[in-house]
XYZ file of N, CA and C in Angstrom:
639
model
N -34.718 0.818 11.634
C -33.734 1.298 12.570
C -33.816 2.786 12.694
N -32.937 3.542 12.251
C -32.823 4.874 12.684
C -33.076 5.814 11.553
N -33.935 6.729 11.712
C -33.444 7.709 10.956
C -33.852 8.951 10.352
N -33.221 9.446 9.326
C -33.550 10.752 8.848
C -34.895 10.765 8.215
N -35.816 11.483 8.773
C -37.092 11.648 8.115
C -36.999 12.872 7.242
N -36.905 12.685 5.929
C -36.827 13.822 5.039
C -38.176 14.511 4.984
N -38.186 15.817 5.072
C -39.447 16.556 5.108
C -39.891 16.888 3.690
N -40.280 15.855 2.909
C -40.665 16.032 1.524
C -41.919 15.206 1.257
N -42.655 15.520 0.161
C -43.858 14.767 -0.156
C -43.572 13.288 -0.323
N -44.512 12.449 0.032
C -44.291 11.001 0.022
C -43.931 10.487 -1.356
N -44.562 11.019 -2.403
C -44.294 10.517 -3.747
C -42.852 10.762 -4.149
N -42.335 11.936 -3.784
C -40.938 12.245 -4.099
C -40.019 11.428 -3.219
N -40.375 11.314 -1.971
C -39.532 10.581 -1.037
C -39.369 9.137 -1.474
N -40.443 8.522 -1.981
C -40.350 7.147 -2.413
C -39.407 7.011 -3.593
N -39.458 7.955 -4.504
C -38.578 7.868 -5.668
C -37.141 8.074 -5.278
N -36.909 8.813 -4.205
C -35.544 9.048 -3.742
C -35.057 7.920 -2.852
N -35.995 7.144 -2.342
C -35.662 5.999 -1.489
C -34.925 6.401 -0.243
N -35.287 7.504 0.316
C -34.619 7.925 1.537
C -35.613 8.261 2.635
N -36.856 7.817 2.473
C -37.852 8.136 3.479
C -37.648 7.265 4.700
N -37.821 7.830 5.832
C -37.628 7.104 7.067
C -38.558 5.923 7.202
N -39.824 6.136 6.898
C -40.764 5.056 7.087
C -40.374 3.855 6.251
N -39.967 4.109 5.007
C -39.562 3.000 4.155
C -38.325 2.353 4.705
N -37.366 3.167 5.150
C -36.132 2.621 5.697
C -36.405 1.814 6.937
N -37.236 2.311 7.800
C -37.494 1.616 9.048
C -38.192 0.293 8.811
N -39.011 0.210 7.774
C -39.706 -1.038 7.514
C -38.735 -2.121 7.099
N -37.564 -1.708 6.604
C -36.569 -2.666 6.172
C -35.531 -2.919 7.239
N -35.617 -2.213 8.332
C -34.633 -2.339 9.399
C -34.646 -3.733 9.986
N -33.461 -4.260 10.355
C -33.400 -5.575 10.968
C -33.903 -5.560 12.398
N -34.211 -4.381 12.924
C -34.591 -4.291 14.323
C -36.097 -4.364 14.478
N -36.673 -5.558 14.412
C -38.101 -5.733 14.519
C -38.702 -5.211 15.812
N -38.040 -5.421 16.966
C -38.613 -4.995 18.244
C -38.859 -3.502 18.349
N -38.278 -2.730 17.433
C -38.449 -1.280 17.535
C -39.900 -0.853 17.540
N -40.703 -1.513 16.704
C -42.093 -1.107 16.565
C -42.826 -1.170 17.896
N -42.349 -2.016 18.801
C -43.020 -2.186 20.071
C -42.325 -1.426 21.191
N -41.228 -0.782 20.870
C -40.497 -0.047 21.904
C -41.285 1.183 22.319
N -41.215 1.534 23.563
C -41.880 2.755 24.011
C -41.086 3.948 23.540
N -41.721 5.117 23.500
C -41.008 6.319 23.096
C -39.809 6.558 23.995
N -39.976 6.219 25.243
C -38.890 6.462 26.203
C -37.671 5.623 25.903
N -37.905 4.410 25.412
C -36.784 3.491 25.199
C -36.356 3.360 23.740
N -37.107 3.941 22.816
C -36.834 3.723 21.394
C -35.457 4.228 20.990
N -35.092 5.419 21.488
C -33.787 5.959 21.133
C -32.660 5.073 21.619
N -32.793 4.573 22.848
C -31.758 3.694 23.415
C -31.687 2.395 22.622
N -32.838 1.865 22.236
C -32.862 0.640 21.442
C -32.205 0.854 20.092
N -32.441 2.019 19.498
C -31.850 2.321 18.192
C -30.341 2.318 18.259
N -29.804 2.906 19.309
C -28.362 2.983 19.445
C -27.747 1.614 19.716
N -28.366 0.843 20.594
C -27.815 -0.464 20.920
C -27.908 -1.409 19.731
N -28.845 -1.134 18.812
C -29.000 -1.976 17.634
C -27.749 -1.958 16.761
N -27.034 -0.833 16.758
C -25.807 -0.732 15.965
C -24.798 -1.773 16.419
N -24.737 -2.003 17.717
C -23.820 -2.996 18.255
C -24.342 -4.401 17.982
N -25.637 -4.605 18.217
C -26.237 -5.925 18.060
C -26.121 -6.446 16.637
N -26.133 -5.541 15.662
C -26.116 -5.956 14.259
C -24.767 -5.726 13.580
N -23.734 -5.518 14.364
C -22.423 -5.179 13.810
C -21.917 -6.228 12.832
N -22.282 -7.487 13.022
C -21.743 -8.540 12.169
C -22.745 -9.072 11.158
N -23.902 -8.425 11.029
C -24.890 -8.884 10.058
C -24.474 -8.491 8.639
N -24.701 -9.382 7.704
C -24.398 -9.078 6.309
C -22.942 -9.343 5.999
N -22.650 -9.691 4.775
C -21.285 -10.017 4.391
C -20.721 -9.057 3.353
N -21.583 -8.272 2.714
C -21.098 -7.348 1.692
C -20.442 -6.143 2.343
N -19.199 -5.825 1.985
C -18.534 -4.663 2.591
C -19.317 -3.385 2.336
N -19.312 -2.502 3.293
C -20.018 -1.232 3.205
C -19.024 -0.089 3.077
N -19.488 1.125 2.785
C -18.580 2.270 2.719
C -17.811 2.493 4.015
N -18.402 2.096 5.149
C -17.720 2.260 6.435
C -16.496 1.357 6.539
N -16.406 0.380 5.641
C -15.258 -0.534 5.626
C -14.344 -0.317 4.427
N -14.926 0.089 3.295
C -14.139 0.215 2.075
C -13.682 1.642 1.778
N -14.483 2.635 2.183
C -14.195 4.023 1.808
C -13.549 4.824 2.937
N -13.942 4.509 4.169
C -13.373 5.185 5.337
C -13.497 4.229 6.510
N -13.162 4.696 7.695
C -13.125 3.791 8.844
C -13.611 4.491 10.104
N -13.635 3.737 11.195
C -14.028 4.297 12.489
C -13.113 5.445 12.882
N -11.902 5.406 12.419
C -10.970 6.504 12.719
C -11.472 7.820 12.135
N -12.037 7.754 10.948
C -12.597 8.965 10.333
C -13.832 9.435 11.097
N -14.655 8.477 11.545
C -15.853 8.826 12.310
C -15.486 9.432 13.656
N -14.286 9.134 14.143
C -13.850 9.669 15.436
C -13.699 11.184 15.409
N -13.667 11.765 14.212
C -13.651 13.225 14.099
C -15.001 13.815 14.499
N -16.012 12.942 14.547
C -17.381 13.391 14.813
C -17.944 12.787 16.096
N -17.744 11.485 16.277
C -18.241 10.780 17.455
C -17.138 10.673 18.497
N -17.457 10.957 19.740
C -16.425 10.936 20.782
C -16.336 9.599 21.501
N -17.380 8.765 21.403
C -17.365 7.478 22.100
C -16.802 6.371 21.238
N -16.812 5.136 21.779
C -16.392 3.992 20.993
C -17.357 3.843 19.824
N -16.872 3.311 18.704
C -17.656 3.321 17.474
C -17.889 1.911 16.949
N -19.132 1.460 16.980
C -19.492 0.153 16.443
C -20.045 0.318 15.032
N -19.804 -0.700 14.207
C -20.295 -0.692 12.834
C -21.621 -1.422 12.733
N -22.561 -0.843 11.986
C -23.796 -1.513 11.617
C -23.879 -1.468 10.097
N -24.047 -2.612 9.459
C -24.075 -2.658 7.994
C -25.442 -2.329 7.423
N -26.247 -1.630 8.182
C -27.548 -1.163 7.717
C -27.547 0.359 7.775
N -28.175 0.989 6.791
C -28.350 2.444 6.831
C -29.740 2.767 6.341
N -30.452 3.556 7.098
C -31.789 3.951 6.695
C -31.766 4.672 5.355
N -30.724 5.411 5.101
C -30.659 6.225 3.899
C -30.159 5.486 2.653
N -29.774 4.229 2.789
C -29.261 3.511 1.621
C -30.351 3.411 0.556
N -29.979 3.679 -0.682
C -30.953 3.662 -1.780
C -31.470 2.262 -2.023
N -32.712 2.162 -2.521
C -33.262 0.860 -2.877
C -32.354 0.200 -3.908
N -32.040 -1.059 -3.669
C -31.178 -1.779 -4.586
C -29.707 -1.512 -4.375
N -29.380 -0.648 -3.432
C -27.977 -0.347 -3.146
C -27.712 -0.428 -1.648
N -28.301 -1.433 -1.009
C -28.166 -1.555 0.439
C -26.705 -1.635 0.873
N -25.856 -2.214 0.002
C -24.442 -2.341 0.355
C -23.731 -0.992 0.393
N -24.381 0.046 -0.104
C -23.767 1.371 -0.131
C -24.216 2.242 1.035
N -24.672 1.603 2.103
C -25.040 2.347 3.299
C -24.494 1.666 4.537
N -24.354 2.422 5.613
C -23.846 1.869 6.864
C -24.056 2.889 7.974
N -23.800 2.470 9.197
C -23.869 3.374 10.337
C -22.689 3.139 11.257
N -22.235 4.204 11.870
C -21.239 4.145 12.930
C -21.872 4.758 14.165
N -21.764 4.113 15.300
C -22.289 4.670 16.531
C -22.282 3.639 17.634
N -22.650 4.066 18.831
C -22.741 3.136 19.949
C -23.772 3.643 20.945
N -23.801 3.068 22.115
C -24.774 3.457 23.116
C -24.411 4.705 23.876
N -23.409 5.420 23.413
C -22.969 6.624 24.116
C -23.859 7.827 23.811
N -24.750 7.684 22.848
C -25.693 8.767 22.587
C -25.686 9.338 21.195
N -24.952 8.750 20.246
C -24.898 9.328 18.902
C -24.575 8.272 17.853
N -24.931 8.566 16.609
C -24.589 7.693 15.493
C -24.592 8.505 14.200
N -23.869 7.985 13.204
C -23.841 8.565 11.864
C -24.504 7.581 10.916
N -25.544 8.029 10.208
C -26.190 7.217 9.186
C -25.662 7.709 7.845
N -25.044 6.809 7.062
C -24.339 7.200 5.840
C -24.844 6.408 4.644
N -24.989 7.080 3.501
C -25.348 6.389 2.265
C -24.699 7.090 1.082
N -24.242 6.284 0.123
C -23.661 6.810 -1.104
C -24.436 6.183 -2.260
N -24.979 6.989 -3.161
C -25.837 6.494 -4.236
C -25.133 6.676 -5.564
N -24.669 5.567 -6.133
C -23.919 5.646 -7.378
C -24.802 5.608 -8.614
N -25.953 4.951 -8.531
C -26.821 4.853 -9.703
C -28.149 5.540 -9.425
N -28.806 6.031 -10.449
C -30.072 6.748 -10.251
C -31.141 5.830 -9.668
N -32.001 6.355 -8.788
C -33.120 5.570 -8.283
C -34.255 5.554 -9.295
N -34.984 4.515 -9.358
C -36.228 4.353 -10.110
C -36.286 5.064 -11.465
N -36.147 6.369 -11.483
C -36.230 7.084 -12.757
C -35.415 8.376 -12.668
N -35.105 8.940 -13.837
C -34.359 10.191 -13.860
C -32.876 9.977 -13.638
N -32.161 11.054 -13.383
C -30.738 10.958 -13.103
C -30.465 11.533 -11.717
N -29.322 11.210 -11.170
C -29.019 11.611 -9.795
C -28.895 13.115 -9.620
N -28.459 13.814 -10.657
C -28.334 15.265 -10.508
C -29.707 15.911 -10.316
N -30.698 15.420 -11.060
C -32.052 15.939 -10.881
C -32.617 15.502 -9.527
N -32.316 14.266 -9.135
C -32.800 13.779 -7.851
C -32.192 14.586 -6.697
N -30.927 14.946 -6.818
C -30.279 15.749 -5.784
C -30.938 17.130 -5.698
N -31.221 17.714 -6.844
C -31.877 19.023 -6.870
C -33.245 18.947 -6.205
N -33.996 17.888 -6.517
C -35.319 17.714 -5.930
C -35.212 17.493 -4.426
N -34.299 16.630 -4.046
C -34.093 16.317 -2.634
C -33.798 17.567 -1.810
N -32.836 18.354 -2.252
C -32.421 19.522 -1.474
C -33.423 20.667 -1.532
N -34.320 20.620 -2.516
C -35.333 21.674 -2.619
C -36.398 21.569 -1.537
N -36.581 20.374 -0.990
C -37.653 20.152 -0.034
C -37.165 19.971 1.401
N -35.907 20.226 1.652
C -35.381 20.048 2.996
C -36.010 21.045 3.965
N -36.337 20.550 5.163
C -36.835 21.407 6.238
C -36.122 21.020 7.532
N -35.368 21.898 8.155
C -35.068 23.261 7.714
C -34.349 23.258 6.359
N -34.319 24.417 5.698
C -33.687 24.527 4.393
C -32.192 24.285 4.497
N -31.632 23.678 3.445
C -30.207 23.420 3.426
C -29.406 24.691 3.184
N -28.217 24.744 3.781
C -27.312 25.884 3.623
C -26.144 25.450 2.733
N -25.985 26.034 1.539
C -24.891 25.635 0.651
C -23.525 25.931 1.265
N -22.563 25.063 0.968
C -21.183 25.306 1.402
C -20.240 24.615 0.432
N -18.993 25.070 0.419
C -17.997 24.557 -0.523
C -17.077 23.538 0.147
N -16.365 22.776 -0.696
C -15.343 21.874 -0.182
C -15.748 20.416 -0.140
N -17.004 20.120 -0.456
C -17.477 18.738 -0.469
C -18.172 18.486 -1.806
N -17.622 17.574 -2.608
C -18.196 17.269 -3.911
C -18.293 18.481 -4.809
N -19.205 18.430 -5.761
C -19.456 19.566 -6.643
C -20.418 20.555 -5.994
N -21.357 20.038 -5.227
C -22.337 20.847 -4.506
C -22.613 20.167 -3.169
N -22.894 20.957 -2.159
C -23.236 20.386 -0.859
C -24.060 21.383 -0.058
N -24.916 20.858 0.802
C -25.674 21.694 1.732
C -25.670 21.016 3.091
N -25.819 21.828 4.135
C -26.000 21.265 5.467
C -27.326 21.741 6.027
N -27.910 20.900 6.876
C -29.199 21.190 7.493
C -28.971 21.280 8.990
N -29.295 22.413 9.565
C -29.007 22.668 10.973
C -29.757 21.705 11.888
N -29.363 21.690 13.140
C -29.928 20.776 14.135
C -31.454 20.880 14.183
N -32.109 19.723 14.100
C -33.561 19.643 14.153
C -33.939 18.318 14.799
N -35.206 18.116 15.063
C -35.656 16.876 15.689
C -35.417 15.690 14.766
N -34.850 14.646 15.312
C -34.707 13.384 14.599
C -36.021 12.620 14.716
N -36.240 11.658 13.812
C -37.419 10.825 13.975
C -37.195 9.767 15.053
N -35.988 9.682 15.557
C -35.706 8.792 16.688
C -36.105 9.537 17.952
N -37.015 9.018 18.736
C -37.471 9.729 19.936
C -36.321 10.145 20.840
N -36.374 11.403 21.284
C -35.382 11.899 22.222
C -34.055 12.284 21.609
N -33.987 12.340 20.259
C -32.722 12.659 19.607
C -32.865 13.845 18.667
N -31.739 14.497 18.414
C -31.648 15.575 17.438
C -30.840 15.091 16.249
N -30.826 15.876 15.185
C -30.196 15.444 13.940
C -29.560 16.632 13.226
N -28.426 16.383 12.574
C -27.738 17.368 11.746
C -27.343 16.637 10.472
N -27.629 17.220 9.294
C -27.444 16.510 8.030
C -26.495 17.223 7.068
N -25.798 16.422 6.275
C -25.000 16.930 5.164
C -25.369 16.149 3.911
N -25.688 16.862 2.824
C -26.017 16.254 1.540
C -25.052 16.797 0.494
N -24.542 15.905 -0.365
C -23.584 16.355 -1.371
C -23.715 15.521 -2.640
N -23.214 16.080 -3.733
C -23.180 15.352 -5.001
C -21.880 15.680 -5.717
N -21.315 14.662 -6.371
C -20.150 14.866 -7.233
C -20.378 14.042 -8.485
N -20.347 14.709 -9.646
C -20.747 14.014 -10.864
C -22.198 13.632 -10.710
N -22.471 12.327 -10.746
C -23.831 11.850 -10.513
C -23.905 10.952 -9.279
N -22.949 11.096 -8.391
C -22.939 10.303 -7.164
C -23.437 11.166 -6.009
N -24.496 10.715 -5.338
C -25.086 11.442 -4.220
C -24.610 10.855 -2.901
N -24.340 11.708 -1.936
C -23.930 11.277 -0.602
C -24.855 11.898 0.445
N -25.284 11.100 1.394
C -26.108 11.553 2.511
C -25.412 11.144 3.807
N -25.117 12.084 4.662
C -24.473 11.798 5.940
C -25.247 12.511 7.043
N -25.926 11.737 7.885
C -26.784 12.290 8.935
C -26.227 11.943 10.303
N -26.132 12.925 11.146
C -25.674 12.721 12.526
C -26.876 12.808 13.453
N -27.134 11.743 14.199
C -28.212 11.704 15.187
C -27.570 11.671 16.571
N -28.055 12.494 17.484
C -27.478 12.492 18.835
C -28.548 12.798 19.870
N -28.397 12.168 21.017
C -29.387 12.296 22.078
C -29.464 13.734 22.561
N -30.689 14.187 22.817
C -30.870 15.537 23.322
C -30.326 15.646 24.746
N -29.790 16.811 25.070
C -29.281 17.026 26.414
C -27.790 16.775 26.524
N -27.299 16.777 27.741
C -25.867 16.674 28.009
C -25.249 15.412 27.440
N -25.941 14.284 27.554
C -25.397 13.019 27.071
C -25.064 13.091 25.589
N -26.001 13.601 24.802
C -25.772 13.701 23.368
C -24.706 14.715 23.010
N -24.704 15.841 23.711
C -23.705 16.873 23.430
C -22.295 16.350 23.674
N -22.135 15.515 24.698
C -20.822 14.951 25.006
C -20.442 13.837 24.047
N -21.428 13.262 23.360
C -21.168 12.127 22.482
C -20.651 12.544 21.111
N -20.713 13.840 20.802
C -20.278 14.303 19.487
C -19.316 15.485 19.618
N -18.639 15.776 18.525
C -17.763 16.945 18.466
C -18.547 18.207 18.819
N -17.903 19.208 19.425
C -18.601 20.455 19.721
C -18.847 21.308 18.477
N -18.260 20.924 17.350
C -18.425 21.693 16.112
C -19.882 21.719 15.686
N -20.309 22.862 15.117
C -21.654 22.992 14.602
C -21.591 23.769 13.285
N -22.722 23.906 12.630
C -22.773 24.671 11.407
C -21.874 24.104 10.324
N -21.241 24.977 9.565
C -20.425 24.538 8.435
C -19.242 23.677 8.877
N -18.718 23.943 10.067
C -17.586 23.139 10.556
C -18.004 21.678 10.714
N -19.164 21.448 11.299
C -19.661 20.081 11.454
C -20.013 19.489 10.090
N -20.599 20.301 9.215
C -20.941 19.828 7.874
C -19.707 19.330 7.136
N -18.596 20.020 7.283
C -17.368 19.608 6.593
C -16.799 18.321 7.186
N -17.003 18.102 8.468
C -16.551 16.849 9.076
C -17.355 15.675 8.511
N -18.667 15.838 8.418
C -19.488 14.805 7.798
C -19.188 14.712 6.303
N -18.970 15.876 5.684
C -18.661 15.916 4.259
C -17.356 15.228 3.914
N -16.431 15.170 4.873
C -15.165 14.480 4.622
C -15.408 12.997 4.343
N -16.428 12.421 4.966
C -16.782 11.029 4.689
C -17.308 10.910 3.257
N -18.108 11.887 2.839
C -18.605 11.899 1.459
C -17.447 11.984 0.469
N -16.497 12.890 0.746
C -15.372 13.053 -0.163
C -14.565 11.771 -0.305
N -14.415 11.024 0.782
C -13.680 9.767 0.715
C -14.441 8.757 -0.144
N -15.765 8.737 -0.019
C -16.563 7.820 -0.846
C -16.562 8.244 -2.317
N -16.616 9.550 -2.558
C -16.524 10.012 -3.940
C -15.207 9.557 -4.569
N -14.126 9.719 -3.838
C -12.809 9.343 -4.348
C -12.740 7.830 -4.596
N -13.329 7.061 -3.705
C -13.290 5.596 -3.836
C -14.052 5.135 -5.071
N -15.010 5.935 -5.533
C -15.811 5.588 -6.701
C -15.346 6.308 -7.955
N -14.245 7.022 -7.865
C -13.714 7.721 -9.020
C -14.553 8.893 -9.460
N -15.387 9.399 -8.558
C -16.249 10.536 -8.899
C -15.459 11.821 -8.849
């Protein structure tokens, strides 16, 4: 399905389980591989609606926060997708997406247990060290947080803005993807920079609280 292509070496990306290619291979949207570049972004967005009822395990979008919270970021109607590209391996239930065909979506993941090896604090340090563009530290979300300014999304025709945070050993990834041009700009809050990061970070804070972090 959709998503954040972390600009890090493949070996590290695999251990973090947040690489786009790996996430996309697990996406329920098989037709994507055959979609043209022109239509891929539209297909990605409509997939959120098509898969709204897939899966039975509650996700953070249902247990930790709601569409009302996402409305601080997305201006259109908000459909739930129980799939998230950023969900850690073995923790698929800890990821979800909010978005619709209006031109934007939020890909969210909360990682409570360490991936493959090491601990989450080291994984967070490694993850944020390789961000491109570089992450900008800011306060008010978890113990540490950074935001990554608007850059090209791996979804054709879309841009992306990211917030990464950690509290204790719980990692949160909240990525906003929005269509380039007027359509995408109207689909999301006009906030940018740290203001937008804090809006995405508010979702992280709710998940941290729900997990007692």
